[in-house]
Amino acid sequence: MKNVDLTVNGTMLTITVDLSKDFGPSSSGKTTIIASTEGNVSIPDREEKIGLNIYKKKA
């Protein structure tokens, strides 16, 4: 994962992302990647999975 922290407290999932970071252009070059799970990943100590991408339009 890039710049994604998943925390479970009881039945609540908290996702933490530092929006000040960037990991360069997407494969299309149209957006800049800020955070990604890089596909579907398991939520810690749970059977559920999550897939997350955060990006911004290229300036």
Tab-separated table of C-alpha atoms in Angstrom:
chain	number	residue	atom	x	y	z
A	1	MET	CA	0.000	0.000	0.000
A	2	LYS	CA	1.067	3.543	-0.674
A	3	ASN	CA	0.228	6.193	1.945
A	4	VAL	CA	-2.794	4.303	3.376
A	5	ASP	CA	-3.186	3.268	7.026
A	6	LEU	CA	-6.156	1.065	7.985
A	7	THR	CA	-7.205	0.790	11.633
A	8	VAL	CA	-10.114	-1.210	13.059
A	9	ASN	CA	-11.682	-0.310	16.399
A	10	GLY	CA	-14.591	-2.672	17.105
A	11	THR	CA	-16.695	-2.474	13.956
A	12	MET	CA	-15.338	0.909	12.825
A	13	LEU	CA	-12.735	1.135	10.060
A	14	THR	CA	-10.582	4.267	10.008
A	15	ILE	CA	-8.612	5.108	6.872
A	16	THR	CA	-5.754	7.582	7.237
A	17	VAL	CA	-4.129	9.225	4.198
A	18	ASP	CA	-1.614	12.086	4.106
A	19	LEU	CA	-3.034	14.295	1.358
A	20	SER	CA	0.212	16.278	1.103
A	21	LYS	CA	2.082	13.330	-0.461
A	22	ASP	CA	2.120	12.301	-4.086
A	23	PHE	CA	3.504	9.283	-5.888
A	24	GLY	CA	3.752	10.662	-9.392
A	25	PRO	CA	1.528	10.330	-12.421
A	26	SER	CA	-1.004	7.560	-13.001
A	27	SER	CA	-0.419	5.138	-15.855
A	28	SER	CA	-2.608	7.283	-18.133
A	29	GLY	CA	-0.717	10.419	-17.110
A	30	LYS	CA	-3.958	12.350	-16.545
A	31	THR	CA	-3.869	12.269	-12.731
A	32	THR	CA	-1.376	12.282	-9.862
A	33	ILE	CA	-1.554	9.395	-7.394
A	34	ILE	CA	-1.867	10.427	-3.732
A	35	ALA	CA	-2.629	7.040	-2.146
A	36	SER	CA	-3.547	3.501	-3.173
A	37	THR	CA	-4.068	0.061	-1.725
A	38	GLU	CA	-2.742	-1.173	-5.091
A	39	GLY	CA	-5.668	-3.531	-5.573
A	40	ASN	CA	-7.959	-5.165	-3.054
A	41	VAL	CA	-6.441	-5.888	0.376
A	42	SER	CA	-7.756	-7.487	3.551
A	43	ILE	CA	-8.865	-5.253	6.389
A	44	PRO	CA	-6.723	-6.065	9.473
A	45	ASP	CA	-8.198	-8.939	11.525
A	46	ARG	CA	-11.371	-9.032	9.383
A	47	GLU	CA	-12.628	-11.029	6.394
A	48	GLU	CA	-13.683	-7.928	4.434
A	49	LYS	CA	-11.502	-6.433	1.739
A	50	ILE	CA	-11.014	-2.865	0.515
A	51	GLY	CA	-9.734	-1.310	-2.692
A	52	LEU	CA	-8.861	2.382	-2.542
A	53	ASN	CA	-7.354	4.919	-4.927
A	54	ILE	CA	-6.997	8.620	-4.170
A	55	TYR	CA	-5.792	10.918	-6.925
A	56	LYS	CA	-6.021	14.472	-8.163
A	57	LYS	CA	-6.256	15.976	-11.595
A	58	LYS	CA	-2.838	16.788	-12.967
A	59	ALA	CA	-2.110	20.514	-12.768
